[in-house]
Amino acid sequence: MTYVTDVMKPKNIKLADETSFAAALKILRDGGLVALPTETVYGLAADASNDAAVAHVYALKGRPAHNPLIAHILRPEEAGALAHVNALAQSLIDAFWPGPLTLVLPRKNTELSQIAGGWLPTIALRCPDTVWREAFIKSGWTSPLFMPSANLSGRISPTTAAHVAADFGDKINLIIDGGACSGGVESTVLQIHEGHAVLLRPGTIAAEDFAPFVTDLRLPDTAPIISAPGMLASHYAPRAKVRLNAIDVREGEVLLGFGAVMGDLNLSSLGDCAEAAHNLYDYLRRLDREGVQTIAVAPIPKHGLGLAINDRLKRAAADR
Ligand code: AMP
Ligand code: MG
């Protein structure tokens, strides 16, 4: 959604600039919450060492308490203070951070709020590539941020400031508007072990891109059972029903096309998965706003970034 005039724009949305970054830092310091753009989706940030702020994130999202949050750090070298970083993890950090890769590592004892840990012996870390990172570093901010996607739990992640406002209204003091997120689906989550890694969540970085670093990349069903909201069957869900791999439109449906399957709205007429990922959540939200009963979605390639798109669509289509 775009606002036709500034008058229509909610008052808590401020353009990403030095002034709004300074305001965001003040709110975080005071224990408040701020929605921040990242290269994947918008996040709902809290100072990771502030229990009350972290509890507020869970309450606002309606997120189950056992589902852990990703700790976002400003500099790649901060990982070692929070977790045990083995050689495999370090090679991935060197290659992909700052960027849309989350690493699940054995956690160290730290001052971080225990509320966000899901009682796991591990911690998920990411160093995002964002417009506010440098400004936060320059300001002297050092605490990690616990920052899940800035949407109601189980619903579609936000890729614009307007999406965040649609879910939370003025319950968040400040939403920094950095435009539409370049990526459009969440980070790739890898759990790191000695000598192998497990792909817990396909995401913005394609699994194929890890080949030079991870010789043994395993799929989630070989991982120990953990509670992770992004791994629950129904997640990332619009209000409308979703029908997958559609090449025709049935009564009462709107067809979300891809490539040659044109549809009523096309994720990428060129058949480009990066463009489709960028458009995916905005189009799902748009069709929901229009009150569509069933969204039929054209087949999306099952490799590269298409793996993440298929994963999210499968969860959007799952029984609720
Ligand atoms: P989001 O809430 O959208 O930021 O998604 C974060 C994802 O990372 C969820 O699927 C979490 O369950 C997952 N996650 C966070 N911490 C851990 C952890 N220690 N082990 C496994 N998955 C985690
Ligand atoms: Mg999320």
Coordinates of C-alpha atoms and ligand atoms in Angstrom, one line a residue:
M1 CA 0.0 0.0 0.0
T2 CA 1.2 3.5 -0.7
Y3 CA -0.2 6.6 0.8
V4 CA -1.5 9.1 -1.8
T5 CA -0.8 12.1 0.5
D6 CA 1.3 12.6 3.6
V7 CA -2.0 13.4 5.5
M8 CA -3.1 9.8 5.1
K9 CA 0.2 8.4 6.4
P10 CA 0.1 7.2 10.0
K11 CA 1.9 9.6 12.3
N12 CA 4.3 6.9 13.7
I13 CA 5.8 6.2 10.3
K14 CA 9.0 8.3 9.7
L15 CA 11.3 8.1 6.7
A16 CA 14.7 6.4 7.2
D17 CA 17.2 9.2 7.9
E18 CA 19.5 10.4 10.7
T19 CA 16.7 12.1 12.6
S20 CA 14.5 9.0 12.7
F21 CA 17.4 6.7 13.5
A22 CA 18.3 8.9 16.5
A23 CA 14.6 8.8 17.6
A24 CA 14.7 5.0 17.2
L25 CA 17.8 4.7 19.4
K26 CA 16.2 6.8 22.1
I27 CA 13.1 4.6 22.1
L28 CA 15.2 1.4 22.3
R29 CA 17.3 2.8 25.1
D30 CA 14.1 3.6 27.0
G31 CA 12.8 0.1 26.6
G32 CA 10.4 0.8 23.8
L33 CA 9.9 -1.0 20.5
V34 CA 10.7 0.2 16.9
A35 CA 9.9 -1.4 13.6
L36 CA 12.9 -1.3 11.3
P37 CA 13.4 -2.2 7.7
T38 CA 15.9 -4.9 6.8
E39 CA 17.0 -6.4 3.4
T40 CA 14.5 -9.3 4.1
V41 CA 11.4 -8.1 5.8
Y42 CA 10.5 -5.4 8.4
G43 CA 11.5 -6.4 12.0
L44 CA 10.1 -5.4 15.4
A45 CA 13.1 -4.5 17.4
A46 CA 13.7 -4.5 21.2
D47 CA 16.9 -4.1 23.2
A48 CA 17.9 -7.7 23.7
S49 CA 19.1 -7.1 27.2
N50 CA 15.8 -5.6 28.4
D51 CA 13.4 -8.3 29.7
A52 CA 10.3 -6.0 29.7
A53 CA 10.9 -4.8 26.1
V54 CA 11.4 -8.4 24.9
A55 CA 8.3 -9.5 26.7
H56 CA 6.4 -6.7 25.0
V57 CA 7.5 -8.0 21.6
Y58 CA 5.9 -11.4 22.4
A59 CA 2.7 -9.8 23.8
L60 CA 2.2 -7.5 20.8
K61 CA 2.8 -10.2 18.2
G62 CA 0.9 -12.8 20.1
R63 CA 3.9 -15.1 19.7
P64 CA 4.1 -18.3 21.7
A65 CA 6.6 -18.0 24.5
H66 CA 8.5 -21.1 23.5
N67 CA 9.4 -19.7 20.1
P68 CA 12.9 -18.1 20.2
L69 CA 13.9 -14.8 18.6
I70 CA 16.8 -14.0 16.4
A71 CA 19.4 -11.8 18.0
H72 CA 20.6 -9.1 15.5
I73 CA 24.1 -7.7 15.9
L74 CA 25.6 -4.7 14.3
R75 CA 29.0 -6.2 13.5
P76 CA 30.0 -9.7 12.4
E77 CA 32.7 -9.8 15.1
E78 CA 30.2 -9.5 17.9
A79 CA 29.0 -13.2 17.3
G80 CA 31.8 -14.6 19.4
A81 CA 30.6 -12.9 22.6
L82 CA 27.2 -14.5 22.3
A83 CA 27.8 -18.0 20.8
H84 CA 30.5 -20.6 20.1
V85 CA 31.6 -19.9 16.6
N86 CA 33.4 -22.9 15.0
A87 CA 35.4 -22.8 11.7
L88 CA 32.4 -23.6 9.6
A89 CA 30.3 -20.8 11.2
Q90 CA 33.2 -18.4 10.8
S91 CA 33.6 -19.2 7.1
L92 CA 29.8 -18.5 6.6
I93 CA 30.0 -15.3 8.6
D94 CA 33.0 -14.1 6.5
A95 CA 31.1 -14.9 3.2
F96 CA 27.6 -13.7 4.0
W97 CA 27.5 -11.1 6.8
P98 CA 26.2 -8.5 6.8
G99 CA 23.4 -10.2 5.0
P100 CA 20.3 -12.4 5.0
L101 CA 21.8 -15.5 6.8
T102 CA 20.8 -16.5 10.3
L103 CA 23.1 -19.0 12.1
V104 CA 21.9 -21.1 15.0
L105 CA 24.9 -21.8 17.3
P106 CA 25.6 -23.1 20.8
R107 CA 24.9 -20.1 23.1
K108 CA 27.2 -18.6 25.6
N109 CA 26.1 -17.3 29.0
T110 CA 25.3 -13.6 28.4
E111 CA 23.3 -10.7 29.7
L112 CA 20.7 -11.2 27.0
S113 CA 17.1 -11.6 28.1
Q114 CA 16.3 -15.3 28.7
I115 CA 12.7 -14.7 27.7
A116 CA 13.7 -14.9 24.0
G117 CA 15.7 -18.1 24.2
G118 CA 12.9 -20.7 24.0
W119 CA 14.8 -22.6 26.7
L120 CA 17.2 -23.8 24.0
P121 CA 20.9 -24.4 24.4
T122 CA 21.4 -22.5 21.1
I123 CA 21.0 -18.9 19.9
A124 CA 20.1 -17.6 16.4
L125 CA 22.3 -14.8 15.2
R126 CA 22.2 -12.5 12.2
C127 CA 24.0 -9.4 11.2
P128 CA 21.6 -7.6 8.8
D129 CA 22.6 -5.4 5.8
T130 CA 20.4 -2.4 6.5
V131 CA 20.3 1.4 6.1
W132 CA 20.4 2.0 9.8
R133 CA 23.3 -0.3 10.8
E134 CA 26.1 2.3 10.2
A135 CA 24.1 5.0 12.0
F136 CA 23.5 2.7 15.0
I137 CA 27.2 1.8 15.1
K138 CA 28.3 5.5 14.9
S139 CA 25.9 6.3 17.8
G140 CA 27.8 3.9 20.0
W141 CA 24.8 1.5 20.4
T142 CA 26.3 -1.9 21.3
S143 CA 23.4 -4.1 22.5
P144 CA 22.1 -6.8 20.2
L145 CA 18.4 -6.4 19.1
F146 CA 15.9 -9.2 19.4
M147 CA 13.9 -8.6 16.2
P148 CA 11.3 -11.0 14.8
S149 CA 9.3 -10.0 11.7
A150 CA 7.0 -7.1 12.5
N151 CA 3.7 -8.9 11.9
L152 CA 1.1 -10.6 14.1
S153 CA 2.2 -14.2 14.9
G154 CA 1.3 -16.6 12.1
R155 CA 0.4 -14.0 9.6
I156 CA 2.2 -12.6 6.5
S157 CA 5.5 -10.9 7.1
P158 CA 5.7 -7.1 6.3
T159 CA 7.8 -5.8 3.4
T160 CA 6.7 -2.2 3.7
A161 CA 6.1 0.3 6.6
A162 CA 2.4 0.4 5.6
H163 CA 2.2 -3.4 6.2
V164 CA 3.6 -3.0 9.7
A165 CA 1.1 -0.2 10.4
A166 CA -1.7 -2.4 9.1
D167 CA -0.9 -5.0 11.7
F168 CA -0.1 -2.8 14.7
G169 CA -1.5 0.7 14.1
D170 CA -0.1 3.0 16.7
K171 CA 0.8 0.3 19.2
I172 CA 4.4 0.8 18.0
N173 CA 5.9 4.2 18.8
L174 CA 7.9 4.4 15.6
I175 CA 8.0 2.6 12.3
I176 CA 11.1 3.5 10.2
D177 CA 10.1 3.6 6.5
G178 CA 13.0 2.4 4.3
G179 CA 10.8 1.6 1.3
A180 CA 9.9 -1.9 0.1
C181 CA 12.4 -4.5 1.3
S182 CA 14.7 -5.7 -1.5
G183 CA 14.6 -9.4 -0.6
G184 CA 11.0 -9.9 0.4
V185 CA 11.2 -13.3 2.2
E186 CA 12.9 -14.0 5.5
S187 CA 16.5 -14.9 6.1
T188 CA 17.9 -18.4 5.5
V189 CA 18.4 -20.2 8.8
L190 CA 21.2 -22.7 9.2
Q191 CA 22.0 -24.6 12.3
I192 CA 25.7 -25.2 12.5
H193 CA 27.3 -28.4 13.8
E194 CA 30.8 -29.8 13.7
G195 CA 31.4 -30.4 10.0
H196 CA 27.8 -30.1 8.8
A197 CA 24.9 -27.7 8.7
V198 CA 21.1 -28.1 8.7
L199 CA 18.8 -25.9 6.6
L200 CA 16.2 -25.0 9.2
R201 CA 14.4 -22.4 7.0
P202 CA 15.0 -21.8 3.3
G203 CA 15.3 -18.1 2.7
T204 CA 16.8 -15.2 0.8
I205 CA 20.1 -16.9 0.3
A206 CA 19.6 -20.0 -1.9
A207 CA 20.8 -23.3 -0.5
E208 CA 23.0 -23.8 -3.6
D209 CA 25.0 -20.7 -2.6
F210 CA 26.4 -22.6 0.5
A211 CA 28.0 -25.3 -1.6
P212 CA 31.5 -23.7 -1.5
F213 CA 31.4 -23.6 2.3
V214 CA 29.2 -26.5 3.5
T215 CA 29.9 -29.9 1.9
D216 CA 27.2 -31.5 4.1
L217 CA 24.0 -29.5 4.1
R218 CA 21.1 -31.4 5.5
L219 CA 17.4 -30.8 5.4
P220 CA 15.2 -30.0 8.4
D221 CA 13.7 -33.4 8.9
T222 CA 17.0 -34.7 10.0
A223 CA 17.3 -32.0 12.7
P224 CA 16.4 -32.6 16.3
I225 CA 12.7 -31.6 16.9
I226 CA 12.7 -28.0 18.0
S227 CA 9.9 -25.5 18.3
A228 CA 10.4 -22.8 15.7
P229 CA 7.4 -20.8 14.5
G230 CA 8.6 -20.6 11.0
M231 CA 8.6 -24.4 11.0
L232 CA 5.1 -24.8 12.1
A233 CA 2.8 -26.2 9.4
S234 CA 0.5 -23.1 9.3
H235 CA 2.5 -19.8 9.2
Y236 CA 2.9 -16.8 6.9
A237 CA -0.8 -17.2 6.3
P238 CA -3.3 -14.8 4.6
R239 CA -6.9 -14.8 5.7
A240 CA -7.8 -16.2 2.2
K241 CA -7.5 -19.9 1.5
V242 CA -4.5 -20.8 -0.7
R243 CA -4.4 -23.4 -3.5
L244 CA -1.0 -24.3 -4.8
N245 CA 0.4 -25.2 -8.3
A246 CA -2.6 -23.8 -10.1
I247 CA -2.7 -23.5 -13.8
D248 CA -6.4 -22.7 -14.1
V249 CA -8.8 -20.5 -12.1
R250 CA -11.8 -22.0 -10.5
E251 CA -15.1 -20.4 -9.3
G252 CA -14.4 -17.8 -6.6
E253 CA -10.6 -17.8 -7.0
V254 CA -8.1 -15.2 -8.0
L255 CA -5.0 -16.5 -9.7
L256 CA -1.6 -15.3 -8.6
G257 CA 0.4 -15.9 -11.7
F258 CA 4.1 -16.6 -12.3
G259 CA 5.9 -16.5 -15.7
A260 CA 3.8 -17.8 -18.5
V261 CA 0.8 -18.6 -16.2
M262 CA -0.3 -15.0 -16.3
G263 CA -3.1 -14.9 -13.7
D264 CA -4.9 -11.8 -12.4
L265 CA -1.8 -10.5 -10.8
N266 CA 1.6 -11.9 -11.7
L267 CA 4.5 -12.4 -9.2
S268 CA 7.0 -12.1 -12.1
S269 CA 6.0 -12.2 -15.7
L270 CA 9.6 -12.9 -16.6
G271 CA 9.6 -15.9 -14.3
D272 CA 12.3 -14.4 -12.0
C273 CA 12.2 -15.8 -8.5
A274 CA 13.9 -12.7 -7.0
E275 CA 11.2 -10.5 -8.4
A276 CA 8.5 -13.0 -7.2
A277 CA 10.0 -13.0 -3.6
H278 CA 10.0 -9.2 -3.6
N279 CA 6.3 -9.1 -4.6
L280 CA 5.0 -12.2 -2.7
Y281 CA 3.9 -10.8 0.7
D282 CA 2.7 -7.5 -0.8
Y283 CA 0.4 -9.3 -3.3
L284 CA -0.9 -11.8 -0.6
R285 CA -1.7 -8.8 1.7
R286 CA -3.3 -6.9 -1.2
L287 CA -5.6 -9.9 -2.1
D288 CA -6.5 -10.3 1.5
R289 CA -7.5 -6.6 1.7
E290 CA -9.7 -7.1 -1.3
G291 CA -11.5 -9.9 0.5
V292 CA -10.6 -12.7 -1.9
Q293 CA -11.9 -16.1 -0.8
T294 CA -9.2 -18.3 -2.3
I295 CA -5.9 -17.4 -3.8
A296 CA -4.7 -19.9 -6.4
V297 CA -1.0 -19.7 -7.0
A298 CA 0.8 -20.7 -10.2
P299 CA 3.7 -23.3 -9.9
I300 CA 7.0 -21.7 -8.8
P301 CA 10.4 -23.4 -9.5
K302 CA 11.5 -25.6 -6.6
H303 CA 15.2 -24.5 -6.6
G304 CA 17.2 -21.4 -5.8
L305 CA 15.0 -18.7 -4.2
G306 CA 12.0 -20.6 -5.4
L307 CA 12.6 -23.1 -2.5
A308 CA 11.9 -20.3 0.0
I309 CA 8.8 -19.1 -1.9
N310 CA 7.4 -22.7 -2.1
D311 CA 8.1 -23.2 1.6
R312 CA 6.1 -20.0 2.5
L313 CA 3.3 -20.8 0.1
K314 CA 3.0 -24.4 1.5
R315 CA 2.6 -23.0 5.0
A316 CA 0.2 -20.3 3.8
A317 CA -1.9 -23.2 2.3
A318 CA -1.7 -25.5 5.3
D319 CA -4.8 -26.4 7.4
R320 CA -5.3 -23.9 10.3
Ligands
AMP1 P1 11.1 -14.5 12.8 O1 10.3 -14.7 14.0 O2 10.3 -14.2 11.6 O3 12.3 -13.6 13.0 O4 11.8 -15.9 12.5 C1 12.8 -16.4 13.3 C2 13.0 -17.9 13.0 O5 14.2 -18.4 13.6 C3 11.9 -18.7 13.6 O6 11.6 -19.8 12.7 C4 12.5 -19.2 14.9 O7 11.9 -20.3 15.5 C5 14.0 -19.5 14.5 N1 14.9 -19.5 15.6 C6 15.2 -18.6 16.4 N2 16.1 -19.0 17.4 C7 16.3 -20.3 17.1 C8 17.1 -21.4 17.7 N3 17.9 -21.1 18.8 N4 17.1 -22.6 17.1 C9 16.3 -22.8 16.0 N5 15.5 -21.9 15.4 C10 15.5 -20.7 16.0
MG2 MG 8.2 -14.1 11.5

